[in-house]
Amino acid sequence: MKNVQKNIEIVSQDKVIAFKRISKKFGTPLYVYFEKDLKDSFKNFQKIRAPYGLIVRYAIKANSNGAILRFYNKLGAHFDASTFNECVRLIEGAGISGNKIRLTSQEVQSEENLHYLTKKSVLYTACSLLQLETYGKALPNTEVGIRFNIGIGSALFPTSSTGGKNSSFGIFEQRDKINALLNKYNLTLTTVHVHIGSGSDSEKQKIAVHEGLKIVNDYPHVVALSMGGGYKVGGMSSEHSTNIKEVGQVMVDAIKDFNKTTGRKILLEMEPGTALVAKAGYILTEIIDKVTTGSSGKEFLKVNGGMNMNARVPMHGAQHPLIVIPRKRKNSQIKEYVVCGICCESGDILTVELWKPGVVEQRSMVEACVGDLMVIGRAGAYCASMSGGNYNSQQLHPEILVRENGKLDVIRERQPLSDIWKYEKIPRDL
Amino acid sequence: MKNVQKNIEIVSQDKVIAFKRISKKFGTPLYVYFEKDLKDSFKNFQKIRAPYGLIVRYAIKANSNGAILRFYNKLGAHFDASTFNECVRLIEGAGISGNKIRLTSQEVQSEENLHYLTKKSVLYTACSLLQLETYGKALPNTEVGIRFNIGIGSALFPTSSTGGKNSSFGIFEQRDKINALLNKYNLTLTTVHVHIGSGSDSEKQKIAVHEGLKIVNDYPHVVALSMGGGYKVGGMSSEHSTNIKEVGQVMVDAIKDFNKTTGRKILLEMEPGTALVAKAGYILTEIIDKVTTGSSGKEFLKVNGGMNMNARVPMHGAQHPLIVIPRKRKNSQIKEYVVCGICCESGDILTVELWKPGVVEQRSMVEACVGDLMVIGRAGAYCASMSGGNYNSQQLHPEILVRENGKLDVIRERQPLSDIWKYEKIPRDL
């Protein structure tokens, strides 16, 4: 949200109250998720009226906390796993039924892994010829999905495309080889997968769904088309977000048209990660220092959770809303700051030029003091899950779920410090 | 090392044999460090003939494995900690004496932390006015170091400077405020710290040491000048590395000159991290898949350890040597590949344009097959320590120390999978 008058990012008063309560009760820094927002974003997908069924698979790499997995499970979501380990985490960590999971990964699975997956009824999408061959060898005469690289990509930021000739995700052309493997192992292709990357819009999705259905047309036993995820969620208020209704309609229309010409009834699968959790999550930090480099320099605010809690900024140059919550005083003065974390790393800067990691930019916000809270928005996706290293021996920080009834559930406790070196072994002579 | 004839990166035959042994014994992926290389790089610093003493502080954020800390301790190194947690890790995790540690951090320490540090005899460098004030309040009438931002920065890559007006590291000018705090709490400034950032060369260091000594000149009780670290270690053979001998000589000469004009005998402190460990470390992976995007496209090699083991590539666009070790056959054919990891992330690419994260580039190497080993060089610094998140539910991988006598010591065991979600708590109603 944005305060247009002052041209700065804001959060609702309800959330401000919640953040103050949380910091008092649990300290800082930590991750905060709001149940209501997690639910509302899911509803956007449920509203898509796919004529022959819709499966919404939550792409758990975006945020793999067990409570969030259970929450979406309860709402009726299925799950998209990107690694074998994610399947194990879903099944053994969060108690999710294997038949609600589909594995679409960059790994070639061992025979042992494939047998585990089958035993648990996990669905499998082969993303390379070798994956297809390995699967066929281990589990001949079964059904399988295939991820196709349809030659087009979509990118949230300049380098994030996962389709096209610069991408290794999915099988590019080579239809003869695919068919030979399907024949050789008597595999039935039942799901076609055509995820094209992040940041997609309805124009790109229109092309993708048509390319996907062209492939479906070639394989008579296909019952489902997975469009993958990549639905963009803008960070700052000024950034564009994918219109889920619009993009869903594009897919629905294409599937209806396909039915008219072929009579086939294709199930639609979508795999949102970011689109479900990004805006439901925040990083709650405290301003611990204020530093200046003089009148022709900059003013810096140091917060106690930077790149170690949010790798999207140093890795992609993503912009996240940064909202100062003054502890006591009411202040409406607007000032310009550079905001940084406390890692001993010049790149630990939270205010960067968009998609330019490490390129320092000043940003307007409410005048801040040491001791004020600083909330980092759009932090539900790829923050706790993709950051979370122990760089500078920093612990992994807690995650709090704010329930609709106002209850605060700790859904991950702070990692004890000694955990960081627990698996180290020092040779006797050292 | 480079095979000039073929224009590709190589490793010595001894190392090839070691890598094969290690993969057979422990599997892949993992980190491998060579004791001899860890030692040789330290010797480069020991050879610097500082006239009034030299303390080499290993900057442990580069690689904080306890065995490596103990190893350098045995060689006579002192330690540079960048966070309070790193002090605790050194003392309680690795059994290092507090008096060998100096804390130079971006955090403002609590009174409790400061008392812990004093009790353990850890030295303290204040890096901001608030840090100096907090220290003075808790521990008046003591000695202290100060990190000064001398207005110049050095950067390994375009955005990595930690000095100058765009950097919040150290106190920029404001000498009157510094002096007021020193007076107010009767603190004696005994160490001046002027680290200017990564990638520094002797020209920049010449300026820095003179600026540092100018400050020393203003404070009669200063006994030590810390030049910090940032000594560059090229990744690829074509990249330049800082000449430690040369840069040391610049510092030695300046300290001698300073003695001539002032009679003062200043101890030199240096804080290498990368310069000690970078080239002693490798990531040992296996090629698990080979994917093509057609004749006008690219050939991709997928290895089982990418961005999750080496964040330097997706974060900075660093280039690391990539060396194929064929399992069996001897092949001297050179081919071009894009090498990528197995994270479900378009940016998990190991061959990028220099300092351009995610910008895919092809690289020449020995023709590779699935099952071959792929060694990633220059991986001793900021790989295990700065990566190591559990993205895609990947475990943290083992670290192996190859001793000079050939013994293989496991210095970190593979993290058990269930460890990843151990601190999660699922609310009862979910």
Tab-separated table of N, CA, C and O in Angstrom, chain A residues 160-239:
chain	number	residue	atom	x	y	z
A	160	SER	N	15.735	-13.844	-15.247
A	160	SER	CA	15.021	-14.912	-14.544
A	160	SER	C	14.157	-15.786	-15.427
A	160	SER	O	13.304	-16.501	-14.931
A	161	SER	N	14.381	-15.779	-16.709
A	161	SER	CA	13.532	-16.582	-17.584
A	161	SER	C	13.806	-18.070	-17.422
A	161	SER	O	14.947	-18.493	-17.296
A	162	THR	N	12.734	-18.872	-17.406
A	162	THR	CA	12.957	-20.314	-17.364
A	162	THR	C	12.345	-21.008	-18.575
A	162	THR	O	11.859	-22.113	-18.483
A	163	GLY	N	12.385	-20.347	-19.676
A	163	GLY	CA	11.992	-20.975	-20.927
A	163	GLY	C	12.846	-20.390	-22.021
A	163	GLY	O	13.486	-19.360	-21.833
A	164	GLY	N	12.893	-21.045	-23.157
A	164	GLY	CA	13.693	-20.532	-24.263
A	164	GLY	C	15.047	-21.209	-24.326
A	164	GLY	O	15.353	-22.094	-23.538
A	165	LYS	N	15.852	-20.753	-25.262
A	165	LYS	CA	17.112	-21.440	-25.559
A	165	LYS	C	18.186	-21.251	-24.499
A	165	LYS	O	19.168	-21.975	-24.468
A	166	ASN	N	18.014	-20.260	-23.643
A	166	ASN	CA	18.980	-20.057	-22.562
A	166	ASN	C	18.574	-20.774	-21.287
A	166	ASN	O	19.162	-20.572	-20.242
A	167	SER	N	17.532	-21.579	-21.364
A	167	SER	CA	17.042	-22.252	-20.167
A	167	SER	C	17.135	-23.757	-20.311
A	167	SER	O	16.853	-24.322	-21.370
A	168	SER	N	17.530	-24.413	-19.236
A	168	SER	CA	17.672	-25.874	-19.253
A	168	SER	C	16.449	-26.563	-18.656
A	168	SER	O	16.468	-27.758	-18.423
A	169	PHE	N	15.391	-25.801	-18.392
A	169	PHE	CA	14.218	-26.354	-17.714
A	169	PHE	C	13.237	-26.933	-18.731
A	169	PHE	O	12.643	-26.207	-19.514
A	170	GLY	N	13.050	-28.222	-18.673
A	170	GLY	CA	12.110	-28.874	-19.588
A	170	GLY	C	12.810	-29.365	-20.838
A	170	GLY	O	13.968	-29.016	-21.104
A	171	ILE	N	12.089	-30.188	-21.618
A	171	ILE	CA	12.681	-30.768	-22.829
A	171	ILE	C	12.385	-29.860	-24.019
A	171	ILE	O	11.237	-29.510	-24.271
A	172	PHE	N	13.451	-29.478	-24.719
A	172	PHE	CA	13.337	-28.574	-25.864
A	172	PHE	C	13.242	-29.417	-27.143
A	172	PHE	O	14.170	-30.160	-27.463
A	173	GLU	N	12.135	-29.283	-27.846
A	173	GLU	CA	11.915	-30.036	-29.089
A	173	GLU	C	12.236	-31.526	-28.902
A	173	GLU	O	11.734	-32.113	-27.953
A	174	GLN	N	13.018	-32.138	-29.756
A	174	GLN	CA	13.404	-33.545	-29.637
A	174	GLN	C	12.210	-34.466	-29.422
A	174	GLN	O	12.272	-35.404	-28.616
A	175	ARG	N	11.125	-34.186	-30.114
A	175	ARG	CA	9.894	-34.940	-29.919
A	175	ARG	C	10.081	-36.424	-30.281
A	175	ARG	O	9.496	-37.305	-29.645
A	176	ASP	N	10.949	-36.673	-31.277
A	176	ASP	CA	11.206	-38.070	-31.664
A	176	ASP	C	11.822	-38.870	-30.514
A	176	ASP	O	11.460	-40.021	-30.269
A	177	LYS	N	12.727	-38.217	-29.807
A	177	LYS	CA	13.377	-38.903	-28.677
A	177	LYS	C	12.380	-39.143	-27.539
A	177	LYS	O	12.410	-40.182	-26.881
A	178	ILE	N	11.534	-38.161	-27.294
A	178	ILE	CA	10.502	-38.327	-26.263
A	178	ILE	C	9.620	-39.526	-26.618
A	178	ILE	O	9.391	-40.429	-25.799
A	179	ASN	N	9.154	-39.523	-27.863
A	179	ASN	CA	8.241	-40.590	-28.278
A	179	ASN	C	8.896	-41.962	-28.206
A	179	ASN	O	8.267	-42.942	-27.802
A	180	ALA	N	10.171	-42.008	-28.553
A	180	ALA	CA	10.894	-43.283	-28.500
A	180	ALA	C	10.948	-43.801	-27.063
A	180	ALA	O	10.749	-45.001	-26.811
A	181	LEU	N	11.188	-42.894	-26.129
A	181	LEU	CA	11.273	-43.315	-24.713
A	181	LEU	C	9.897	-43.733	-24.186
A	181	LEU	O	9.781	-44.717	-23.447
A	182	LEU	N	8.870	-42.977	-24.571
A	182	LEU	CA	7.512	-43.344	-24.138
A	182	LEU	C	7.173	-44.753	-24.636
A	182	LEU	O	6.637	-45.585	-23.888
A	183	ASN	N	7.532	-45.006	-25.895
A	183	ASN	CA	7.291	-46.339	-26.474
A	183	ASN	C	8.110	-47.415	-25.790
A	183	ASN	O	7.593	-48.456	-25.412
A	184	LYS	N	9.394	-47.115	-25.657
A	184	LYS	CA	10.326	-48.108	-25.121
A	184	LYS	C	9.862	-48.637	-23.761
A	184	LYS	O	9.955	-49.820	-23.467
A	185	TYR	N	9.389	-47.720	-22.902
A	185	TYR	CA	9.013	-48.135	-21.548
A	185	TYR	C	7.497	-48.202	-21.361
A	185	TYR	O	7.015	-48.306	-20.242
A	186	ASN	N	6.784	-48.120	-22.470
A	186	ASN	CA	5.321	-48.159	-22.422
A	186	ASN	C	4.753	-47.169	-21.396
A	186	ASN	O	3.926	-47.517	-20.542
A	187	LEU	N	5.243	-45.946	-21.476
A	187	LEU	CA	4.767	-44.890	-20.580
A	187	LEU	C	3.622	-44.141	-21.244
A	187	LEU	O	3.635	-43.939	-22.456
A	188	THR	N	2.655	-43.741	-20.440
A	188	THR	CA	1.541	-42.953	-20.969
A	188	THR	C	1.686	-41.509	-20.499
A	188	THR	O	1.695	-41.237	-19.293
A	189	LEU	N	1.825	-40.623	-21.453
A	189	LEU	CA	1.934	-39.202	-21.111
A	189	LEU	C	0.535	-38.683	-20.764
A	189	LEU	O	-0.350	-38.654	-21.630
A	190	THR	N	0.367	-38.282	-19.503
A	190	THR	CA	-0.968	-37.826	-19.079
A	190	THR	C	-0.996	-36.349	-18.686
A	190	THR	O	-2.062	-35.752	-18.619
A	191	THR	N	0.183	-35.786	-18.399
A	191	THR	CA	0.219	-34.357	-18.040
A	191	THR	C	1.291	-33.639	-18.841
A	191	THR	O	2.434	-34.088	-18.908
A	192	VAL	N	0.900	-32.543	-19.435
A	192	VAL	CA	1.846	-31.681	-20.154
A	192	VAL	C	2.091	-30.448	-19.289
A	192	VAL	O	1.145	-29.807	-18.823
A	193	HIS	N	3.378	-30.131	-19.087
A	193	HIS	CA	3.748	-29.004	-18.228
A	193	HIS	C	4.523	-27.986	-19.058
A	193	HIS	O	5.483	-28.341	-19.743
A	194	VAL	N	4.121	-26.706	-18.988
A	194	VAL	CA	4.772	-25.683	-19.834
A	194	VAL	C	5.073	-24.381	-19.091
A	194	VAL	O	4.900	-23.295	-19.641
A	195	HIS	N	5.537	-24.486	-17.860
A	195	HIS	CA	5.903	-23.263	-17.107
A	195	HIS	C	6.964	-22.481	-17.886
A	195	HIS	O	7.958	-23.038	-18.314
A	196	ILE	N	6.743	-21.176	-18.045
A	196	ILE	CA	7.674	-20.390	-18.872
A	196	ILE	C	8.536	-19.426	-18.070
A	196	ILE	O	9.371	-18.720	-18.630
A	197	GLY	N	8.330	-19.365	-16.756
A	197	GLY	CA	9.180	-18.484	-15.952
A	197	GLY	C	8.377	-17.496	-15.141
A	197	GLY	O	7.148	-17.469	-15.195
A	198	SER	N	9.105	-16.666	-14.422
A	198	SER	CA	8.470	-15.738	-13.485
A	198	SER	C	8.017	-14.465	-14.188
A	198	SER	O	8.467	-14.138	-15.272
A	199	GLY	N	7.134	-13.771	-13.508
A	199	GLY	CA	6.765	-12.437	-13.976
A	199	GLY	C	5.847	-12.434	-15.169
A	199	GLY	O	5.728	-11.453	-15.895
A	200	SER	N	5.191	-13.581	-15.384
A	200	SER	CA	4.397	-13.703	-16.608
A	200	SER	C	3.136	-12.847	-16.556
A	200	SER	O	2.586	-12.578	-15.510
A	201	ASP	N	2.692	-12.448	-17.722
A	201	ASP	CA	1.446	-11.699	-17.846
A	201	ASP	C	0.493	-12.472	-18.756
A	201	ASP	O	0.843	-13.524	-19.295
A	202	SER	N	-0.703	-11.935	-18.930
A	202	SER	CA	-1.689	-12.719	-19.675
A	202	SER	C	-1.334	-12.847	-21.157
A	202	SER	O	-1.697	-13.830	-21.789
A	203	GLU	N	-0.608	-11.893	-21.707
A	203	GLU	CA	-0.217	-11.996	-23.115
A	203	GLU	C	0.707	-13.189	-23.340
A	203	GLU	O	0.504	-13.997	-24.249
A	204	LYS	N	1.711	-13.282	-22.455
A	204	LYS	CA	2.670	-14.399	-22.562
A	204	LYS	C	1.965	-15.724	-22.264
A	204	LYS	O	2.249	-16.748	-22.868
A	205	GLN	N	1.052	-15.688	-21.294
A	205	GLN	CA	0.357	-16.918	-20.914
A	205	GLN	C	-0.560	-17.390	-22.035
A	205	GLN	O	-0.812	-18.573	-22.178
A	206	LYS	N	-1.055	-16.449	-22.818
A	206	LYS	CA	-1.918	-16.813	-23.945
A	206	LYS	C	-1.119	-17.659	-24.936
A	206	LYS	O	-1.568	-18.691	-25.410
A	207	ILE	N	0.095	-17.203	-25.216
A	207	ILE	CA	0.965	-17.972	-26.114
A	207	ILE	C	1.273	-19.332	-25.497
A	207	ILE	O	1.175	-20.372	-26.146
A	208	ALA	N	1.621	-19.307	-24.200
A	208	ALA	CA	2.041	-20.543	-23.536
A	208	ALA	C	0.916	-21.581	-23.516
A	208	ALA	O	1.145	-22.764	-23.784
A	209	VAL	N	-0.292	-21.127	-23.201
A	209	VAL	CA	-1.387	-22.107	-23.098
A	209	VAL	C	-1.697	-22.695	-24.480
A	209	VAL	O	-1.983	-23.893	-24.620
A	210	HIS	N	-1.583	-21.893	-25.516
A	210	HIS	CA	-1.814	-22.425	-26.858
A	210	HIS	C	-0.720	-23.397	-27.275
A	210	HIS	O	-1.004	-24.435	-27.860
A	211	GLU	N	0.513	-23.066	-26.941
A	211	GLU	CA	1.614	-23.993	-27.247
A	211	GLU	C	1.416	-25.293	-26.466
A	211	GLU	O	1.640	-26.385	-26.982
A	212	GLY	N	1.007	-25.143	-25.211
A	212	GLY	CA	0.767	-26.320	-24.372
A	212	GLY	C	-0.320	-27.204	-24.966
A	212	GLY	O	-0.171	-28.432	-25.050
A	213	LEU	N	-1.403	-26.586	-25.404
A	213	LEU	CA	-2.518	-27.367	-25.949
A	213	LEU	C	-2.172	-28.002	-27.294
A	213	LEU	O	-2.690	-29.070	-27.640
A	214	LYS	N	-1.276	-27.367	-28.037
A	214	LYS	CA	-0.792	-27.988	-29.278
A	214	LYS	C	-0.117	-29.321	-28.957
A	214	LYS	O	-0.284	-30.304	-29.673
A	215	ILE	N	0.671	-29.311	-27.859
A	215	ILE	CA	1.341	-30.556	-27.456
A	215	ILE	C	0.294	-31.574	-26.986
A	215	ILE	O	0.346	-32.754	-27.352
A	216	VAL	N	-0.640	-31.087	-26.176
A	216	VAL	CA	-1.713	-31.975	-25.694
A	216	VAL	C	-2.397	-32.656	-26.886
A	216	VAL	O	-2.704	-33.852	-26.854
A	217	ASN	N	-2.597	-31.876	-27.924
A	217	ASN	CA	-3.268	-32.380	-29.123
A	217	ASN	C	-2.528	-33.566	-29.744
A	217	ASN	O	-3.141	-34.445	-30.354
A	218	ASP	N	-1.216	-33.569	-29.577
A	218	ASP	CA	-0.399	-34.647	-30.148
A	218	ASP	C	-0.447	-35.932	-29.329
A	218	ASP	O	-0.004	-36.976	-29.793
A	219	TYR	N	-0.888	-35.831	-28.081
A	219	TYR	CA	-0.862	-36.993	-27.188
A	219	TYR	C	-2.272	-37.256	-26.665
A	219	TYR	O	-2.753	-36.558	-25.767
A	220	PRO	N	-2.924	-38.268	-27.180
A	220	PRO	CA	-4.354	-38.472	-26.904
A	220	PRO	C	-4.671	-38.827	-25.452
A	220	PRO	O	-5.815	-38.663	-25.035
A	221	HIS	N	-3.674	-39.298	-24.693
A	221	HIS	CA	-3.984	-39.709	-23.319
A	221	HIS	C	-3.767	-38.609	-22.288
A	221	HIS	O	-3.979	-38.819	-21.098
A	222	VAL	N	-3.339	-37.460	-22.774
A	222	VAL	CA	-3.116	-36.361	-21.825
A	222	VAL	C	-4.453	-35.893	-21.266
A	222	VAL	O	-5.396	-35.636	-22.023
A	223	VAL	N	-4.514	-35.783	-19.932
A	223	VAL	CA	-5.746	-35.321	-19.283
A	223	VAL	C	-5.575	-33.969	-18.595
A	223	VAL	O	-6.542	-33.323	-18.219
A	224	ALA	N	-4.311	-33.560	-18.405
A	224	ALA	CA	-4.088	-32.310	-17.654
A	224	ALA	C	-3.003	-31.460	-18.298
A	224	ALA	O	-2.015	-31.978	-18.822
A	225	LEU	N	-3.218	-30.157	-18.217
A	225	LEU	CA	-2.215	-29.197	-18.682
A	225	LEU	C	-1.785	-28.360	-17.486
A	225	LEU	O	-2.606	-27.683	-16.853
A	226	SER	N	-0.479	-28.423	-17.157
A	226	SER	CA	0.020	-27.590	-16.059
A	226	SER	C	0.709	-26.366	-16.641
A	226	SER	O	1.641	-26.469	-17.427
A	227	MET	N	0.216	-25.214	-16.232
A	227	MET	CA	0.786	-23.954	-16.710
A	227	MET	C	1.905	-23.455	-15.792
A	227	MET	O	2.472	-22.386	-16.031
A	228	GLY	N	2.198	-24.202	-14.740
A	228	GLY	CA	3.226	-23.751	-13.802
A	228	GLY	C	2.799	-22.501	-13.064
A	228	GLY	O	1.602	-22.201	-12.952
A	229	GLY	N	3.781	-21.761	-12.582
A	229	GLY	CA	3.472	-20.570	-11.787
A	229	GLY	C	4.096	-19.336	-12.392
A	229	GLY	O	3.979	-19.105	-13.583
A	230	GLY	N	4.751	-18.549	-11.564
A	230	GLY	CA	5.447	-17.367	-12.067
A	230	GLY	C	4.573	-16.139	-12.128
A	230	GLY	O	4.929	-15.173	-12.801
A	231	TYR	N	3.430	-16.153	-11.455
A	231	TYR	CA	2.522	-15.008	-11.489
A	231	TYR	C	3.117	-13.895	-10.638
A	231	TYR	O	3.304	-14.035	-9.430
A	232	LYS	N	3.401	-12.819	-11.267
A	232	LYS	CA	4.159	-11.744	-10.628
A	232	LYS	C	3.392	-11.012	-9.525
A	232	LYS	O	2.218	-10.687	-9.687
A	233	VAL	N	4.089	-10.744	-8.455
A	233	VAL	CA	3.555	-9.913	-7.383
A	233	VAL	C	4.512	-8.741	-7.213
A	233	VAL	O	5.669	-8.940	-6.813
A	234	GLY	N	4.070	-7.562	-7.555
A	234	GLY	CA	4.924	-6.383	-7.438
A	234	GLY	C	5.392	-6.187	-6.000
A	234	GLY	O	4.667	-6.490	-5.051
A	235	GLY	N	6.601	-5.685	-5.866
A	235	GLY	CA	7.112	-5.386	-4.532
A	235	GLY	C	6.575	-4.039	-4.086
A	235	GLY	O	5.689	-3.948	-3.233
A	236	MET	N	7.061	-3.000	-4.701
A	236	MET	CA	6.620	-1.650	-4.380
A	236	MET	C	5.252	-1.396	-5.013
A	236	MET	O	4.889	-2.030	-5.999
A	237	SER	N	4.536	-0.437	-4.448
A	237	SER	CA	3.202	-0.111	-4.970
A	237	SER	C	3.250	0.233	-6.438
A	237	SER	O	2.292	0.014	-7.180
A	238	SER	N	4.362	0.788	-6.890
A	238	SER	CA	4.470	1.211	-8.287
A	238	SER	C	4.658	0.033	-9.231
A	238	SER	O	4.497	0.174	-10.444
A	239	GLU	N	5.009	-1.145	-8.689
A	239	GLU	CA	5.277	-2.286	-9.557
A	239	GLU	C	3.993	-3.009	-9.934
A	239	GLU	O	3.091	-3.162	-9.116
